Tab-separated table of C-alpha atoms in Angstrom:
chain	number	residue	atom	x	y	z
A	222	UNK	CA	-171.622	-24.899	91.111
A	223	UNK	CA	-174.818	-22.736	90.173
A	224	UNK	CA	-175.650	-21.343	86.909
A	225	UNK	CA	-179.028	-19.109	87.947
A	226	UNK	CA	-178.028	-16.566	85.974
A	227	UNK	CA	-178.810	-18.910	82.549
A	228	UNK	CA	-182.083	-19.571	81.495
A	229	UNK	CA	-183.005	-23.096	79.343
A	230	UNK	CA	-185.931	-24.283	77.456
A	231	UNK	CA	-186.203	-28.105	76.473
A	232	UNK	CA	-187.790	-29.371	73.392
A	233	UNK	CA	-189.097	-32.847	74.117
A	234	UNK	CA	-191.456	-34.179	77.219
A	235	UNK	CA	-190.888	-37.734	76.794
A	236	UNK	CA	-188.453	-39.782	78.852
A	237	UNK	CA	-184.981	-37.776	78.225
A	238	UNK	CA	-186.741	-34.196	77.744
A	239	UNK	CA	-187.538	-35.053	81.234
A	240	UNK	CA	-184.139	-35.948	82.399
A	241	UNK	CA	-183.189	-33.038	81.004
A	242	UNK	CA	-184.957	-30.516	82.574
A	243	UNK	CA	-184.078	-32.524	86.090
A	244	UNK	CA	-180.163	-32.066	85.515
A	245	UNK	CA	-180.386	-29.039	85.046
A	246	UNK	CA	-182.593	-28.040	87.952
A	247	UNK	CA	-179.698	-29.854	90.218
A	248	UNK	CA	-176.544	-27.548	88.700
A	249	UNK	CA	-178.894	-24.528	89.458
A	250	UNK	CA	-180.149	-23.520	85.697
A	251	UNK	CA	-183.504	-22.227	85.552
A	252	UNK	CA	-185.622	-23.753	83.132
A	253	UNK	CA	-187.956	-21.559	81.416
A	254	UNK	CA	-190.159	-23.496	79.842
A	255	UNK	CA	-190.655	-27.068	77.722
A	256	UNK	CA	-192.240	-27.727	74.466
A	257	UNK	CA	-193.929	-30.727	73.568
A	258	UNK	CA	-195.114	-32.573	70.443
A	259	UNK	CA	-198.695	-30.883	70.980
A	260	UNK	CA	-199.104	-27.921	73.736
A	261	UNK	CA	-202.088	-29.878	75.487
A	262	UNK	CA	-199.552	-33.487	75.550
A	263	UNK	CA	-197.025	-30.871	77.024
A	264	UNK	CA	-199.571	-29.830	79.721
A	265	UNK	CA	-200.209	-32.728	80.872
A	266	UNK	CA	-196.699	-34.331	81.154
A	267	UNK	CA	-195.904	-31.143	82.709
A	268	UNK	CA	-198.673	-31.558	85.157
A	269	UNK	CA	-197.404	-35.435	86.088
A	270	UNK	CA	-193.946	-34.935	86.340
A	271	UNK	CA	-193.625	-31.452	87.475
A	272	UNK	CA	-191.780	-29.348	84.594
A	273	UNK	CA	-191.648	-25.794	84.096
A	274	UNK	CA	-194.898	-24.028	81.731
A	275	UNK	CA	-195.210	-25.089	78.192
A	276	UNK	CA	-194.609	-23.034	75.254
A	277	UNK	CA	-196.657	-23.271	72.322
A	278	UNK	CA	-193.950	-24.051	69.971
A	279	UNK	CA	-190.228	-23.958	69.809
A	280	UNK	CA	-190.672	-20.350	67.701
A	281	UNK	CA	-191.820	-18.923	70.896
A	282	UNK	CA	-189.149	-20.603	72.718
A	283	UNK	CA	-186.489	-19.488	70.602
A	284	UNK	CA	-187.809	-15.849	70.372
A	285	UNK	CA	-187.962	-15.603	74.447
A	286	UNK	CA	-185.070	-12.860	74.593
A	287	UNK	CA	-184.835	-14.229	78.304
A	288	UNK	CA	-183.918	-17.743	77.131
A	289	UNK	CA	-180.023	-18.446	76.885
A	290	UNK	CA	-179.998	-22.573	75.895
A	291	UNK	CA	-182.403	-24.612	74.517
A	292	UNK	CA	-182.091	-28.490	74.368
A	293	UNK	CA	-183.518	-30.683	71.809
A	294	UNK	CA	-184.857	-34.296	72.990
A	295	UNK	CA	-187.268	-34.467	70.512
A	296	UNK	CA	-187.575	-37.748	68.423
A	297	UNK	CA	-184.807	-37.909	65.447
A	298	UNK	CA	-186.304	-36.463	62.021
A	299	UNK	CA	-186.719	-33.030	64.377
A	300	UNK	CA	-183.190	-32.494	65.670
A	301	UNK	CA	-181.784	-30.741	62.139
A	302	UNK	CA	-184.162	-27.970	61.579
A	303	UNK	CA	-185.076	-27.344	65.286
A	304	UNK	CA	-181.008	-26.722	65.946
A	305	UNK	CA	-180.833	-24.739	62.458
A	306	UNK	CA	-183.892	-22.444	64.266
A	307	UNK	CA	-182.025	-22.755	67.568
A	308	UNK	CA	-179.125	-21.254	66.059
A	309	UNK	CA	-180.216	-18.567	63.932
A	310	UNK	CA	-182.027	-17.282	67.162
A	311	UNK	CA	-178.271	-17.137	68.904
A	312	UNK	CA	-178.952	-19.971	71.488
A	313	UNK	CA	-176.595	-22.075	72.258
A	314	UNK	CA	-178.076	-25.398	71.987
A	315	UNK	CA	-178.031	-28.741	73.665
A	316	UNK	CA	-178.987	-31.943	71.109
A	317	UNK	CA	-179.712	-35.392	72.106
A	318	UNK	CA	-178.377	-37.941	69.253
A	319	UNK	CA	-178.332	-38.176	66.597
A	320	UNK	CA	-177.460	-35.007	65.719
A	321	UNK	CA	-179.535	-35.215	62.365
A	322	UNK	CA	-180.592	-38.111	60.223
A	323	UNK	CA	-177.712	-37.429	57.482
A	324	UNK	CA	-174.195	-36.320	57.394
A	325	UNK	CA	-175.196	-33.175	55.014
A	326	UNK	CA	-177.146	-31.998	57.759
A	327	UNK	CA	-174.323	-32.377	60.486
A	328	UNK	CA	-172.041	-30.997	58.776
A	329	UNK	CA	-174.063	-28.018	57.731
A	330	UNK	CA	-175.064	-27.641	61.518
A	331	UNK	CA	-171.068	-27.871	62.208
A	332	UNK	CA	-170.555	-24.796	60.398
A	333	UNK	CA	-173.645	-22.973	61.461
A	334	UNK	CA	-172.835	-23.621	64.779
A	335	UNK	CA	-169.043	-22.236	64.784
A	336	UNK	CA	-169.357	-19.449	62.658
A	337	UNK	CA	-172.463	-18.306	65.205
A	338	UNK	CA	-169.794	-18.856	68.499
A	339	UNK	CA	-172.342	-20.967	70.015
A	340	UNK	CA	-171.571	-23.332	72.078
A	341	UNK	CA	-172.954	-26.314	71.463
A	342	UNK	CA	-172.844	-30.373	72.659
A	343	UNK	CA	-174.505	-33.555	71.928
A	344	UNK	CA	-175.959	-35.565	74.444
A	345	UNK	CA	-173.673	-38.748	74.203
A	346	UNK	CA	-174.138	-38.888	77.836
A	347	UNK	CA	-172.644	-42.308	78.592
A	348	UNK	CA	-169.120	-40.746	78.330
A	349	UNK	CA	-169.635	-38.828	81.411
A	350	UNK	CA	-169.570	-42.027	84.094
A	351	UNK	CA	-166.739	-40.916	85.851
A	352	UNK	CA	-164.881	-44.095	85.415
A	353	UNK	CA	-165.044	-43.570	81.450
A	354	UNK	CA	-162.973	-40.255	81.755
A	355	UNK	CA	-160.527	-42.168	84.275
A	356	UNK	CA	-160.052	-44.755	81.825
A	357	UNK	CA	-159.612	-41.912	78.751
A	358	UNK	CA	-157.229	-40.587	80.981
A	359	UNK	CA	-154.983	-43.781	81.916
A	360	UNK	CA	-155.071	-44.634	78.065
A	361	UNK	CA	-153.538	-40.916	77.683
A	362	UNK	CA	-151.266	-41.544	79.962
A	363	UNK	CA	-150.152	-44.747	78.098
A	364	UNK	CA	-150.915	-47.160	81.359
A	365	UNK	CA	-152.189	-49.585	79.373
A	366	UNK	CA	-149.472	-49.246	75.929
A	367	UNK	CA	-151.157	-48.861	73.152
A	368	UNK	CA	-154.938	-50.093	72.586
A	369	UNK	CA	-155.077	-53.350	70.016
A	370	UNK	CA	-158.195	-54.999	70.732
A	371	UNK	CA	-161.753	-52.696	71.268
A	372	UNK	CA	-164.577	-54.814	72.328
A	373	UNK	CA	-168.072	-54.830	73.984
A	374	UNK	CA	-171.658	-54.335	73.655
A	375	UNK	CA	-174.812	-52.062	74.444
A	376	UNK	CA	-178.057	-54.124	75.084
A	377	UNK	CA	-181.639	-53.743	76.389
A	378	UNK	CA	-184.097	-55.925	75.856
A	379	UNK	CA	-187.237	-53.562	75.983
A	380	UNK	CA	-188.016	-54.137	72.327
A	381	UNK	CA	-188.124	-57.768	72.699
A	382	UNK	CA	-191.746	-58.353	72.269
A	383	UNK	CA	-193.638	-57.983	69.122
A	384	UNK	CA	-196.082	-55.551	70.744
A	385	UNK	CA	-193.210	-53.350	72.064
A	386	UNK	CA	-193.477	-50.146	69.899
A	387	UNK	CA	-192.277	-46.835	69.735
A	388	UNK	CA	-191.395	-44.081	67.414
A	389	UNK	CA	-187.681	-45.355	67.633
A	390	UNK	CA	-189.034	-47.907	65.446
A	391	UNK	CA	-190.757	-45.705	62.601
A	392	UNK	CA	-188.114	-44.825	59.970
A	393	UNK	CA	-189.440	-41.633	58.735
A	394	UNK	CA	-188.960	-40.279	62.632
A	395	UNK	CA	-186.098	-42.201	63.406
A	396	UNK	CA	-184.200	-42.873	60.308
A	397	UNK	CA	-183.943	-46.161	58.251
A	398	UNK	CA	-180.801	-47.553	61.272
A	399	UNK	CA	-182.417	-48.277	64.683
A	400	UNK	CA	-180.717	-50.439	67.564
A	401	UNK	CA	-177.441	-49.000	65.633
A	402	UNK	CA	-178.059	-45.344	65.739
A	403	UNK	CA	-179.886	-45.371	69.248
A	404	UNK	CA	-177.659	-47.138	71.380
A	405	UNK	CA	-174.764	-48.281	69.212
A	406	UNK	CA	-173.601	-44.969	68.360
A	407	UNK	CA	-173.183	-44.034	72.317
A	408	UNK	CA	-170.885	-47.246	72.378
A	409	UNK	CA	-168.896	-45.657	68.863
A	410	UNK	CA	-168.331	-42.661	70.777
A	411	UNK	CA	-167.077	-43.563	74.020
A	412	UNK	CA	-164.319	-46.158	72.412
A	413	UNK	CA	-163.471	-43.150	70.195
A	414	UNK	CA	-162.936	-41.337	73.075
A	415	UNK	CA	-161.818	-43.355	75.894
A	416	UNK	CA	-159.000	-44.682	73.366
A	417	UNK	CA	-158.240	-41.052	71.142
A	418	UNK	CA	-158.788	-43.186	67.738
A	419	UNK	CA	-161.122	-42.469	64.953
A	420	UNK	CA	-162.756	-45.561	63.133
A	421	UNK	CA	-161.555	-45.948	60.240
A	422	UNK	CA	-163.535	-48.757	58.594
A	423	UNK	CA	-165.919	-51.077	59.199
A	424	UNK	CA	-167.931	-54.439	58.674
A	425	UNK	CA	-171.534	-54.606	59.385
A	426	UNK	CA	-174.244	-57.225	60.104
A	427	UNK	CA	-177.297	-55.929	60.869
A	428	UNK	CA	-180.533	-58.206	62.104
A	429	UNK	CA	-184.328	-57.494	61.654
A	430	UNK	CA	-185.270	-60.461	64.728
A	431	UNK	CA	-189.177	-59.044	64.995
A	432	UNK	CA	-190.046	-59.406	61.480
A	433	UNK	CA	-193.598	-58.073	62.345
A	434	UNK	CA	-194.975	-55.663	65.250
A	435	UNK	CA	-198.416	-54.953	66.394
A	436	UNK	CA	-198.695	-51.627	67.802
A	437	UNK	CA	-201.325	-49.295	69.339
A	438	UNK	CA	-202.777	-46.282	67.002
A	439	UNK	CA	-201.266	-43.898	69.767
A	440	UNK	CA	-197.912	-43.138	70.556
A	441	UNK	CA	-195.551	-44.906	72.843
A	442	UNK	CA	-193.423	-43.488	75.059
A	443	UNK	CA	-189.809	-45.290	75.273
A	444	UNK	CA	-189.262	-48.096	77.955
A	445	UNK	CA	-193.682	-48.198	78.625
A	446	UNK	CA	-195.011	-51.540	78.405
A	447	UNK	CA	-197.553	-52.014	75.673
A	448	UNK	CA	-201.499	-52.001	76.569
A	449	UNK	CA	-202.694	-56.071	76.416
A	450	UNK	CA	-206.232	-54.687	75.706
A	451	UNK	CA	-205.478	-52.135	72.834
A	452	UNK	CA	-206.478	-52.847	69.438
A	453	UNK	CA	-203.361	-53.343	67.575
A	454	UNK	CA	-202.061	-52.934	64.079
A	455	UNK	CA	-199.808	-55.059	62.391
A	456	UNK	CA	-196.103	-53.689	60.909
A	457	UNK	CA	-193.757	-55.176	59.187
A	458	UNK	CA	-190.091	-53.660	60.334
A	459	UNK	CA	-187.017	-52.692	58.371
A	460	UNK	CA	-184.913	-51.300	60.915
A	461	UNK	CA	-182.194	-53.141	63.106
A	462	UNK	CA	-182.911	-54.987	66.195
A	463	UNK	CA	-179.508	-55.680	66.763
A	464	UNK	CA	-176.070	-55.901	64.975
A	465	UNK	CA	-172.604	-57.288	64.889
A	466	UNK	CA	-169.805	-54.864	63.577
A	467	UNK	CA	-166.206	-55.305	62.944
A	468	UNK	CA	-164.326	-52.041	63.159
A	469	UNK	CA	-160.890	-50.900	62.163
A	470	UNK	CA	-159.727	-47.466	63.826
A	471	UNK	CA	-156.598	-45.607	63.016
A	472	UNK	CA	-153.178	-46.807	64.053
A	473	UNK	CA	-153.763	-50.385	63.056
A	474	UNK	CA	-156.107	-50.930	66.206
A	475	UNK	CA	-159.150	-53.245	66.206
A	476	UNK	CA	-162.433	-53.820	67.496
A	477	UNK	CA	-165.686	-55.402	67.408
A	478	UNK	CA	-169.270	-54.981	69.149
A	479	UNK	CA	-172.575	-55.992	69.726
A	480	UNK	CA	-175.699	-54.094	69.392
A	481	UNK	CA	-179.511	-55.881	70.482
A	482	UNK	CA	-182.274	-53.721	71.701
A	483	UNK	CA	-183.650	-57.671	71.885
A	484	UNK	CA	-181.621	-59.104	74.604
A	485	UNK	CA	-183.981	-60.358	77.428
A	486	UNK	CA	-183.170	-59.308	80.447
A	487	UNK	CA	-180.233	-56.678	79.616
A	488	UNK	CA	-182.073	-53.287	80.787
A	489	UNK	CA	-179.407	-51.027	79.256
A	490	UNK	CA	-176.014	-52.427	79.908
A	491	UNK	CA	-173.011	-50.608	78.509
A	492	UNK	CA	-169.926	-53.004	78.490
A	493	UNK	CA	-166.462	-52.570	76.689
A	494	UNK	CA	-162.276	-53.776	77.130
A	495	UNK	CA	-159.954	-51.759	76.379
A	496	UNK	CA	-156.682	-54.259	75.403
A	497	UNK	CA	-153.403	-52.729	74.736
A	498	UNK	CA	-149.556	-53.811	74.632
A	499	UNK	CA	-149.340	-53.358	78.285
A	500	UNK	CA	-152.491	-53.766	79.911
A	501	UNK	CA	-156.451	-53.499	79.895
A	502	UNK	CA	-159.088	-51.625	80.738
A	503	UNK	CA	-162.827	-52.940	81.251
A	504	UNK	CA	-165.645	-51.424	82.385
A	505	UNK	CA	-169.685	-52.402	82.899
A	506	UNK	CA	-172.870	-49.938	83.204
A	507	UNK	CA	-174.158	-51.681	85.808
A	508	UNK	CA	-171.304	-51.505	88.234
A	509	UNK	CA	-170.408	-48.386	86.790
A	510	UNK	CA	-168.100	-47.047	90.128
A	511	UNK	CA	-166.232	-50.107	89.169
A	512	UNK	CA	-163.033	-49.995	86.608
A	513	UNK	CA	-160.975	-53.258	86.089
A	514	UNK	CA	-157.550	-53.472	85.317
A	515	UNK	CA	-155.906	-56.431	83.649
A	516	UNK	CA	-152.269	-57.559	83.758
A	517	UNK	CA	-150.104	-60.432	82.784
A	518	UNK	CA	-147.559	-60.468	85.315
A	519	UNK	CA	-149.055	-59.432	88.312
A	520	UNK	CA	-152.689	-59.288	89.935
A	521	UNK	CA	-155.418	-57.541	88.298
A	522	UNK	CA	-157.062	-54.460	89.848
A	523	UNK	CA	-160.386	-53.043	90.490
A	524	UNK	CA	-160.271	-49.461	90.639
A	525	UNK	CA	-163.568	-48.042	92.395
A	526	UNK	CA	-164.876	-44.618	91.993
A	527	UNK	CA	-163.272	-41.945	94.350
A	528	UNK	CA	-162.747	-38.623	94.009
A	529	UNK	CA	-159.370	-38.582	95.807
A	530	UNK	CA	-158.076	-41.622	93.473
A	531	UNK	CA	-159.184	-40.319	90.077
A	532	UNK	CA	-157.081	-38.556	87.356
A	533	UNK	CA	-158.498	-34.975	87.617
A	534	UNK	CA	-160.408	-35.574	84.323
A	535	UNK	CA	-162.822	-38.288	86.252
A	536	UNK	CA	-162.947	-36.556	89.518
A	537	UNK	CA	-164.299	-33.075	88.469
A	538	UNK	CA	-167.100	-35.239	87.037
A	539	UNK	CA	-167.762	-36.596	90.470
A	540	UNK	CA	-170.705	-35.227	92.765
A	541	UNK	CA	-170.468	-37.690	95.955
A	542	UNK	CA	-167.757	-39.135	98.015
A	543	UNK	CA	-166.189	-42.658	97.299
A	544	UNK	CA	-168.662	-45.265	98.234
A	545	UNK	CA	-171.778	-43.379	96.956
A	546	UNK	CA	-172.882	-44.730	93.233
A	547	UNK	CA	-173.790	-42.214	90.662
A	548	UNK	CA	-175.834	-43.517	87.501
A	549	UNK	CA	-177.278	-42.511	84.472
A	550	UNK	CA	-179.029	-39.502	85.795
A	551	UNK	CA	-175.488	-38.337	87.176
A	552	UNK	CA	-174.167	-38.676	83.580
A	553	UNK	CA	-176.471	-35.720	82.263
A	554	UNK	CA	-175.243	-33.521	85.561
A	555	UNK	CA	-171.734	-34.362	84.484
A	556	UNK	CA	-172.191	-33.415	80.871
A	557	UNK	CA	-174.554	-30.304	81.573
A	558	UNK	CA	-172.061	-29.061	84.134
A	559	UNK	CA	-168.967	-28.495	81.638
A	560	UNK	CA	-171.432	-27.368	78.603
A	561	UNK	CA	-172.941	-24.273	81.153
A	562	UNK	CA	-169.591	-24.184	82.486
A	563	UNK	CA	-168.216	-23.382	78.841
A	564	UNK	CA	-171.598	-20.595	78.152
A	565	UNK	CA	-170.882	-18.898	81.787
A	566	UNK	CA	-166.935	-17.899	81.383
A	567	UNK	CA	-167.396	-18.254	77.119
A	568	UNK	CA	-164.189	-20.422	76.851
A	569	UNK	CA	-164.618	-24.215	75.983
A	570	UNK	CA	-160.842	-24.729	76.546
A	571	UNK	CA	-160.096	-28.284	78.747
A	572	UNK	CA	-163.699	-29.701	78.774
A	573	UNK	CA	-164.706	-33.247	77.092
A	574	UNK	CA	-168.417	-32.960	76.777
A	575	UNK	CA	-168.989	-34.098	72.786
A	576	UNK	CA	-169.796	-30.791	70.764
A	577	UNK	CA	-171.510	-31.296	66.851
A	578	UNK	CA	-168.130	-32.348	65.817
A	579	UNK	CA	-168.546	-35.672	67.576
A	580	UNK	CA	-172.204	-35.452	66.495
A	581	UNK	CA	-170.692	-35.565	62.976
A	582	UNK	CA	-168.324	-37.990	63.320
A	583	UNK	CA	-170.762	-40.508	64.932
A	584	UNK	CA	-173.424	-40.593	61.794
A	585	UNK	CA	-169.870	-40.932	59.269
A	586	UNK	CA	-169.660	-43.894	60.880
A	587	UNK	CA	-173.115	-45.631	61.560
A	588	UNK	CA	-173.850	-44.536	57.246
A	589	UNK	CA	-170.271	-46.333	56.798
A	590	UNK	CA	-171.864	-49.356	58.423
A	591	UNK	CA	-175.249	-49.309	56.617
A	592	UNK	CA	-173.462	-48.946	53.853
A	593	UNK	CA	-171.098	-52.075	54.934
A	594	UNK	CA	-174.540	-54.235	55.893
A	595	UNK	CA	-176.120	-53.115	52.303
A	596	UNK	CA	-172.812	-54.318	50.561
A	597	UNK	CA	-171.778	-57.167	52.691
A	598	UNK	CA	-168.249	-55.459	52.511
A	599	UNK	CA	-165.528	-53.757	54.771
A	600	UNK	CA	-166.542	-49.581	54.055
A	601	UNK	CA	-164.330	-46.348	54.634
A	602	UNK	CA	-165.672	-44.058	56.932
A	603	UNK	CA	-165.587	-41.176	54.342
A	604	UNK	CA	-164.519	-38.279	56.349
């Protein structure tokens, strides 16, 4: 499927603006143009990795009458106003999480966003592994009874030194939760949606395990090793490294998971069962064509990714025959695919890409469980 007749702009040059801008080139969009923190930084990531010409600024983005869709991968503090200018310029807009730093500002983007008729999603990409909508759509089906028991973990381990550094781990950019917000909220969102249940509550435990970090003057761009030879300067850290959380959703299931951005040798593995009164589900990000089933009476089941086996919810997310892996860079392709798919015929109706809604829902939760860690008590998620 080709959408040349849209035109996108990206705000953001770093690791995921760049991702971006190469999912989109493979479903056929043309990219306008990217903005970067600084026109001359845009220049010359533009330059290395071969991106469409810079803008100045995301005002002359947003004022391009050509443009159609702009997406937001810039770091956190930036999402709420650039999507409030995004909007009032009638884009439909494309945000990487979190959707804003507080659940005023969601919720005000919510509304801006729906009473504009914009479409508009949040990049909780991780949903879009095929396998994930194959296993929302066997818990639909009731395959596995009803869910009981959520559990799992996200962890990386590229913040394990105390010379790793990044903006991710500056509170007035990122916000006061780190490890929680970055990674643990893609976890929140695809139990929410794999099993159809809301959290309701939880109980937090959240870890500062590099007290102190030395860090270059510069920025850091996410996942780059630090420079041995730069003078450094020393920081003491507030935000979470990694967390344990106890969570009740609605309908009397529960669940628990682990969050470390600390964990050596974890590169960014995604793992979480599914147990219900029938069955189980499991999955893991690093076999991701690769969906177990449990069962007590008979012999478990791996289910492996093919198009011709897969509820029609999983397979339309599919690009290659059984046998071929797709990855994270698939998982934007997926996502992108239904969001232009939803601005080309203007009707949203049947797709599961996560819209500002889920954006919403997804900082409820992580200030229920700052709230829980700054307590040391179970919290409501006050929707």
């Amino acid at each position: 499927m080709s959408f040349s007749d849209i035109r996108a702009g990206v705000v953001g040059v770093g690791f995921i603006g760049v991702a971006h801008v190469e999912a989109l080139r493979r479903i056929g969009v043309d990219v306008a143009g990217v903005v970067g923190s600084s026109p001359e930084r845009a220049r010359a990531k533009a330059e290395a990795a071969g991106l469409p010409p810079v803008y100045d600024s995301l005002e002359d983005l947003a004022s391009d009458d050509s443009v159609d869709v702009i997406h937001i991968a810039s770091p956190n503090y930036a999402h709420a106003d650039q999507a409030r200018l995004v909007i009032e310029a009638g884009k439909h807009v494309v945000c990487e999480k979190p959707l804003a730093l507080t659940s005023e500002d969601t919720a005000d983007l919510v509304a801006r966003a729906s009473d504009a008729s914009l479409v508009n999603a949040v990049c909780f990409n991780i949903r879009h592994y095929p396998l994930n909508h194959q296993a929302m759509a066997m818990v639909a089906a009731g395959d596995i009874g009803e869910p009981m028991f959520l559990t799992g973990s996200y962890h990386q381990d590229w913040l394990l030194k105390d010379t790793d550094w990044n903006w991710r781990l500056q509170p007035e950019e990122a916000g006061q939760l780190r490890a929680v917000a970055d990674i643990g909220s893609h976890w929140l969102d695809l139990t929410r949606f794999i099993s159809g249940r809301n959290v309701e509550a939880v109980m937090a435990d959240l870890h500062t395990l590099v007290p102190i970090r030395r860090h270059p003057p510069g920025p850091v761009e996410s996942f780059a090793k630090a420079d041995e030879g730069a003078e450094l300067i020393e920081e003491t850290m507030t935000s979470d490294d990694a967390a344990g959380i106890l969570l009740r959703y609605e309908g009397g299931t529960r669940g628990a998971v682990t969050i470390s951005q600390v964990s050596a040798g974890e590169k960014n593995s995604v793992r979480y069962e599914i147990a219900g009164t029938e069955g189980a589900i499991s999955w893991y990000s690093q076999h991701p064509d690769q969906l177990m089933i449990g069962h007590r009476d008979r012999p478990n089941e791996v289910l492996y990714r093919d198009p011709g086996m897969s509820a029609p919810e999983a397979s339309r997310n599919m690009a290659y025959p059984g046998g071929h892996v797709e990855g994270f860079p698939d998982t934007f392709r997926a996502l992108f695919t239904q969001v232009y798919t939803a601005i080309d015929q203007g009707d949203g109706t049947g797709t599961t890409y996560p819209t500002f809604a889920d954006g919403h829902d997804a900082v409820l939760v992580t200030d229920a469980i700052a709230k829980s860690d700054a307590d040391k008590r179970w919290m409501t998620v006050e929707r």
